[in-house]
PDB file of C-alpha atoms and ligand atoms in Angstrom:
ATOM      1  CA  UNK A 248       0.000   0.000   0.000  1.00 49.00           C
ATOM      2  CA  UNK A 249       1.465   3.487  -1.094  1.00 56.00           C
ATOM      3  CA  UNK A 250       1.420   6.045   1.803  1.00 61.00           C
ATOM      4  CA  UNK A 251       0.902   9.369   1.754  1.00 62.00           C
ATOM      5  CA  UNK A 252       4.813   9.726   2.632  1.00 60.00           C
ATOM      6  CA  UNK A 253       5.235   7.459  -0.135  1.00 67.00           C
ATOM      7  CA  UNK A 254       3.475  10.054  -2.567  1.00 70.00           C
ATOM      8  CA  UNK A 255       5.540  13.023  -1.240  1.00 67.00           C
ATOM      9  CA  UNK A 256       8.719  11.158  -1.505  1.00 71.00           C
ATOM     10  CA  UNK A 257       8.076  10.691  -5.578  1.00 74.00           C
ATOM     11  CA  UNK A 258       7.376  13.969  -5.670  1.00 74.00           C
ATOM     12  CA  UNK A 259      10.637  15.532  -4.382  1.00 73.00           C
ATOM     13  CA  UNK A 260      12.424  12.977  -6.709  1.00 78.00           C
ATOM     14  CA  UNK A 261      10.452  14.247  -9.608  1.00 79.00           C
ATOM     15  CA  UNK A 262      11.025  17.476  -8.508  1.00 75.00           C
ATOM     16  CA  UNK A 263      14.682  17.171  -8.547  1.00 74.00           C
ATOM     17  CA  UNK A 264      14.862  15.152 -11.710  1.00 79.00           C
ATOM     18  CA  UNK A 265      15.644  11.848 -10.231  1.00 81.00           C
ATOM     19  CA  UNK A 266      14.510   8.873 -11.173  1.00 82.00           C
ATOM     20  CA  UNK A 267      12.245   6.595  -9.021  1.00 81.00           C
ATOM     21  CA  UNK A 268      14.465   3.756  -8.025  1.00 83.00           C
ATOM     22  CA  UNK A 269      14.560   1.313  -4.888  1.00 83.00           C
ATOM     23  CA  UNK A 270      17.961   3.135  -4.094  1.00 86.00           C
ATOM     24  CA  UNK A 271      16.109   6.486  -4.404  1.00 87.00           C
ATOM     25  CA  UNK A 272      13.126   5.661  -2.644  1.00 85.00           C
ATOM     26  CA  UNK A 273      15.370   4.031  -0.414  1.00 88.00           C
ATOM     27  CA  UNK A 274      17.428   6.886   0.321  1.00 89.00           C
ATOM     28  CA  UNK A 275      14.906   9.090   0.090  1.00 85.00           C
ATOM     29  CA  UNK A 276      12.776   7.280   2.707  1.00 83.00           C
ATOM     30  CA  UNK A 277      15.927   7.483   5.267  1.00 87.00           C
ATOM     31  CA  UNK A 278      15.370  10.999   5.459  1.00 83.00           C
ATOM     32  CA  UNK A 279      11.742  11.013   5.369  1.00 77.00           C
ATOM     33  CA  UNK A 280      10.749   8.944   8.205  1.00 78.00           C
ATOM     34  CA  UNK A 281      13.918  10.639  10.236  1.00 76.00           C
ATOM     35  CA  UNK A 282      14.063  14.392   9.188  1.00 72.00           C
ATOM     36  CA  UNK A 283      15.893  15.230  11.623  1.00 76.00           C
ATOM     37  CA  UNK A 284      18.870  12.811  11.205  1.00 84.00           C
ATOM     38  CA  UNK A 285      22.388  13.638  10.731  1.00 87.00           C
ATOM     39  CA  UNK A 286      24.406  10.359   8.882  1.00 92.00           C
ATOM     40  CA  UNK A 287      27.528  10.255   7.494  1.00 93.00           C
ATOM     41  CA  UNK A 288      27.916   7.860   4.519  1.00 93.00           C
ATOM     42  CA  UNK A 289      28.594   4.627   6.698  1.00 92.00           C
ATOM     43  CA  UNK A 290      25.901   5.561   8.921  1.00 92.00           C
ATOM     44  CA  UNK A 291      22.894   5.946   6.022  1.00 94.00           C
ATOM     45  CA  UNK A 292      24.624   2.459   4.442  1.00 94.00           C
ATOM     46  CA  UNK A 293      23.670   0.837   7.983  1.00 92.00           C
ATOM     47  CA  UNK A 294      20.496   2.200   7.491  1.00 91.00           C
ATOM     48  CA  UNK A 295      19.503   0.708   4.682  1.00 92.00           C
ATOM     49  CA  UNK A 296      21.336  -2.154   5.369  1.00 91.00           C
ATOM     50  CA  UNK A 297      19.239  -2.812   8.471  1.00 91.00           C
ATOM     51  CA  UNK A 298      16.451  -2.201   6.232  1.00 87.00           C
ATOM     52  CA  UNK A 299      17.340  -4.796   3.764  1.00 90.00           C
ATOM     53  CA  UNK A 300      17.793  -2.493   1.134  1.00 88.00           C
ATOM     54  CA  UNK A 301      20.949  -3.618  -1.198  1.00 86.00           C
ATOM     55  CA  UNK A 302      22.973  -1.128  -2.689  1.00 86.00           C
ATOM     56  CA  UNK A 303      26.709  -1.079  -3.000  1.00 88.00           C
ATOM     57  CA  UNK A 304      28.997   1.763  -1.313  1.00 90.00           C
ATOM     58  CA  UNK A 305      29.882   3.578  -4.948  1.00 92.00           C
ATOM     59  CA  UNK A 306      25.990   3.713  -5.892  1.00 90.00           C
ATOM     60  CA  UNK A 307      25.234   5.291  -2.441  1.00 93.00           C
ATOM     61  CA  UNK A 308      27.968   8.019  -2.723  1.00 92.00           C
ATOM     62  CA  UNK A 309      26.892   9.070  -6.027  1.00 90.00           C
ATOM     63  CA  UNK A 310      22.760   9.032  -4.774  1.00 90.00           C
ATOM     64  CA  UNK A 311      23.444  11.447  -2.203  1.00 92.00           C
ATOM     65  CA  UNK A 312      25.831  13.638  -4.642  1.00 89.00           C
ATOM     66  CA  UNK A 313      22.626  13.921  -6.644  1.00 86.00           C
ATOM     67  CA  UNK A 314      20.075  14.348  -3.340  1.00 86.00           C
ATOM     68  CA  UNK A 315      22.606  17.182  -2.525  1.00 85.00           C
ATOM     69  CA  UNK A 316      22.921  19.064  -6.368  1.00 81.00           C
ATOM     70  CA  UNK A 317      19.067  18.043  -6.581  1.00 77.00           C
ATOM     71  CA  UNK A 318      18.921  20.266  -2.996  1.00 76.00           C
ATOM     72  CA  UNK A 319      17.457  17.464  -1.551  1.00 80.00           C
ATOM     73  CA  UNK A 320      19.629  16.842   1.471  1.00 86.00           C
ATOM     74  CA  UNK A 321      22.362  19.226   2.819  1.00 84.00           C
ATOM     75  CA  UNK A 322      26.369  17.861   3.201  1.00 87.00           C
ATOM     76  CA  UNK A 323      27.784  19.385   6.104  1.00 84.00           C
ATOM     77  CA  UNK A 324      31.745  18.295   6.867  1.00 84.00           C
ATOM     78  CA  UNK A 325      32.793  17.781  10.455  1.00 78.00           C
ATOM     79  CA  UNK A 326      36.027  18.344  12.294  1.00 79.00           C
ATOM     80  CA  UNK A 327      37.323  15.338  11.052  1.00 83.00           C
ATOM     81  CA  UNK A 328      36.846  16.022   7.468  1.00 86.00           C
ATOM     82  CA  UNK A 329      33.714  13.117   7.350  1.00 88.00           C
ATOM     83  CA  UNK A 330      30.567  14.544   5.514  1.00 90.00           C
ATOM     84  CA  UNK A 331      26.990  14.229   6.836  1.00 90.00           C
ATOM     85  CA  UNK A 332      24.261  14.337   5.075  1.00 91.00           C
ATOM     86  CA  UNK A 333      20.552  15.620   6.676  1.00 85.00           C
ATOM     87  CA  UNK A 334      17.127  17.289   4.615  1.00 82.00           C
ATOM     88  CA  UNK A 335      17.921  20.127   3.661  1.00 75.00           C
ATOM     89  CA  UNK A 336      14.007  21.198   3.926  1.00 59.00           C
ATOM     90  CA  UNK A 337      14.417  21.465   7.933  1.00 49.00           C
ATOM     91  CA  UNK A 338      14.650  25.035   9.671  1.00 50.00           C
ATOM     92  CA  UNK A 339      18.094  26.239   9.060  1.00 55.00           C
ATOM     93  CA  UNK A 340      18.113  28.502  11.964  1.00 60.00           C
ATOM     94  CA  UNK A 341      17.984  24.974  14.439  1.00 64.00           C
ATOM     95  CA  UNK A 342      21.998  24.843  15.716  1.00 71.00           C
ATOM     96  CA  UNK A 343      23.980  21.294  14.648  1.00 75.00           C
ATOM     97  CA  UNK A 344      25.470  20.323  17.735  1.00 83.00           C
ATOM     98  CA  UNK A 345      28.827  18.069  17.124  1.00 85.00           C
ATOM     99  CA  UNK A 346      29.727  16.210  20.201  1.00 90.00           C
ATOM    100  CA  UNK A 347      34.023  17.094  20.298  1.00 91.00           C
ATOM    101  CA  UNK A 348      34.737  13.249  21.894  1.00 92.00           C
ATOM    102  CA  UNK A 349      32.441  11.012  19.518  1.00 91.00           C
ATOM    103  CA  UNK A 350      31.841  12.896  16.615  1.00 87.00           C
ATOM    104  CA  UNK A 351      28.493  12.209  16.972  1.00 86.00           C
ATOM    105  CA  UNK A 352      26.158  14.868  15.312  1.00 83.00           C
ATOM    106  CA  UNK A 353      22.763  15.756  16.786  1.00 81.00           C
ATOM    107  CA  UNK A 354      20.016  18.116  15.556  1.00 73.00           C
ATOM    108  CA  UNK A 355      18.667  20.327  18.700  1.00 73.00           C
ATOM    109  CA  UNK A 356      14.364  20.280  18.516  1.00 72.00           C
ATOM    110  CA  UNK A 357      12.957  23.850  18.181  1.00 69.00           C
ATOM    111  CA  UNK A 358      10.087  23.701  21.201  1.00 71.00           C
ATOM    112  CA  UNK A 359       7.358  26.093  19.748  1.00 72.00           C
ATOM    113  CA  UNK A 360       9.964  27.557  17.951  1.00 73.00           C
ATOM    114  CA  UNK A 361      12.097  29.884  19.523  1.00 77.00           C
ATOM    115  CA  UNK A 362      15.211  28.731  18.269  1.00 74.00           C
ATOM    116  CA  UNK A 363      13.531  29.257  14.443  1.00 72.00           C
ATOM    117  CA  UNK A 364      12.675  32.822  16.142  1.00 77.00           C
ATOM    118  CA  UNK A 365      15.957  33.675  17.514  1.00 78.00           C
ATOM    119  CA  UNK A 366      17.960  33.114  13.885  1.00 75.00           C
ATOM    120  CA  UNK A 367      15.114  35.441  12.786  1.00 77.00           C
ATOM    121  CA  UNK A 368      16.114  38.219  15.022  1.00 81.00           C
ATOM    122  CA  UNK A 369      19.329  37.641  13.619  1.00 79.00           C
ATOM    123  CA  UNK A 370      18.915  37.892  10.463  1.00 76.00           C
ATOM    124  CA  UNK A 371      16.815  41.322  10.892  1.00 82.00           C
ATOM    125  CA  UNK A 372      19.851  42.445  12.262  1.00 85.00           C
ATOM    126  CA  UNK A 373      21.382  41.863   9.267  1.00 81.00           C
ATOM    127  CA  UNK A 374      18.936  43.544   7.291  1.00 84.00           C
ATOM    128  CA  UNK A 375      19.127  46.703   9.386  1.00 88.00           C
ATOM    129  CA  UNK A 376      22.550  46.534   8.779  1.00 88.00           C
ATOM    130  CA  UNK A 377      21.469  46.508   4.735  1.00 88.00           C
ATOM    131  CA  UNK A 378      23.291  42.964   4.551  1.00 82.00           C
ATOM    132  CA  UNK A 379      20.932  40.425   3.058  1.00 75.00           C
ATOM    133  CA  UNK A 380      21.200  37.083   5.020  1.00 69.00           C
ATOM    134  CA  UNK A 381      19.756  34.294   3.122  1.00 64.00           C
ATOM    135  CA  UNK A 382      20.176  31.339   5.705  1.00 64.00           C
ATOM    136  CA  UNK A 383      21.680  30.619   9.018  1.00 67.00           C
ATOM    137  CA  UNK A 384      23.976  27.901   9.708  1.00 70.00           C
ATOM    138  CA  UNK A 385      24.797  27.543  13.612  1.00 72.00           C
ATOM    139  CA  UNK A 386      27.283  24.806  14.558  1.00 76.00           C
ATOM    140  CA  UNK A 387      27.717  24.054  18.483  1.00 83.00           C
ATOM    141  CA  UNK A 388      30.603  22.096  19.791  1.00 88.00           C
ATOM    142  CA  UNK A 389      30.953  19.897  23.164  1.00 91.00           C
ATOM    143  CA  UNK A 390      30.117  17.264  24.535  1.00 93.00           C
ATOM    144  CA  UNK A 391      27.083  14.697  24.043  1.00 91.00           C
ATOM    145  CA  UNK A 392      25.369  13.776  27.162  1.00 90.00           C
ATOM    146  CA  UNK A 393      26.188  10.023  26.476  1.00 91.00           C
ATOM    147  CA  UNK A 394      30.040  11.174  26.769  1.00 91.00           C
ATOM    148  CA  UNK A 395      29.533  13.774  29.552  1.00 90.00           C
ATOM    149  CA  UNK A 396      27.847  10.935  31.420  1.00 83.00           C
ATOM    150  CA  UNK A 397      30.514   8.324  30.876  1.00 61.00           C
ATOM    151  CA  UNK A 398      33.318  11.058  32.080  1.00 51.00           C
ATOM    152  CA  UNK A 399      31.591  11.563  34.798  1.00 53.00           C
ATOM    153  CA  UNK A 400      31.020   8.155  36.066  1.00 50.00           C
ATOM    154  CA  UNK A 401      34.700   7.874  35.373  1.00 47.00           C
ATOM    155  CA  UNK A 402      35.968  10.553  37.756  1.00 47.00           C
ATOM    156  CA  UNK A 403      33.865   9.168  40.588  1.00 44.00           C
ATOM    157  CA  UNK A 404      35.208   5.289  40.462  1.00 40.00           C
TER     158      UNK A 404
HETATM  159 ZN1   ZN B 559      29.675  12.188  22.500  1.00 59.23          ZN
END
């Protein structure tokens, strides 16, 4: 049975001039039942692996070239030079936060939307400054509460 999911999905391919594959749908479905994920390459291939979705390593790197030129998805490249690919329909005011001892990425949730509000402001300050801002990229660095936790549990024993 096609969802309505489903229907949006082949409509953002066709939008972006891709054809409707089981590695595009695939993909494609990664990010649209997760919108908020962050995955590097290996991370997305476990994905779909988990899913039972075949599709070898080269044909996954060049997908998500064409998600990202099709403006589908949005590369970002961490500290350690590993890209990570998340839709790049989300809010871009929401901050990426990088954790500095895992390299785990996480995507903060905007509760009723004051982070979306906040890169507003900003970029009226821009304007009044007569610069035009066109999106807002905020990066945070630290540490994940899975590693602060584990430190911590550390320095007591
Ligand atoms: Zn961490």
């Amino acid at each position: 049975m096609r969802s309505p999911l489903d229907a949006q999905l082949d409509a953002a391919l066709a939008s972006a001039g891709l054809r409707r594959t089981a590695g595009t749908l695939a993909l494609a479905r990664v990010f649209g039942t997760t919108p908020d994920a962050v995955l590097s390459h290996a991370e997305i291939e476990h994905v779909l692996v988990r899913q039972g979705v075949e599709i070898n390593r080269v044909t996954l790197y060049r997908l998500l070239e064409r998600f990202v030129a099709a403006g589908l998805l949005r590369r970002t490249v961490d500290a350690q030079r590993v890209s990570r690919f998340s839709a790049a329909n989300r809010e871009s005011g929401v901050p990426r936060f990088e954790c500095d001892d895992c390299h785990r990425h996480f995507r903060l949730t905007d509760d009723g939307g004051k982070l979306d509000a906040a890169a507003r402001k900003v970029l009226q300050a821009l304007e009044a400054a007569g610069h035009e801002g066109h999106s807002i990229d905020v990066a945070v660095h630290g540490r994940c509460a899975g590693c602060a936790g584990h430190g911590l549990r550390r320095e007591r024993a």
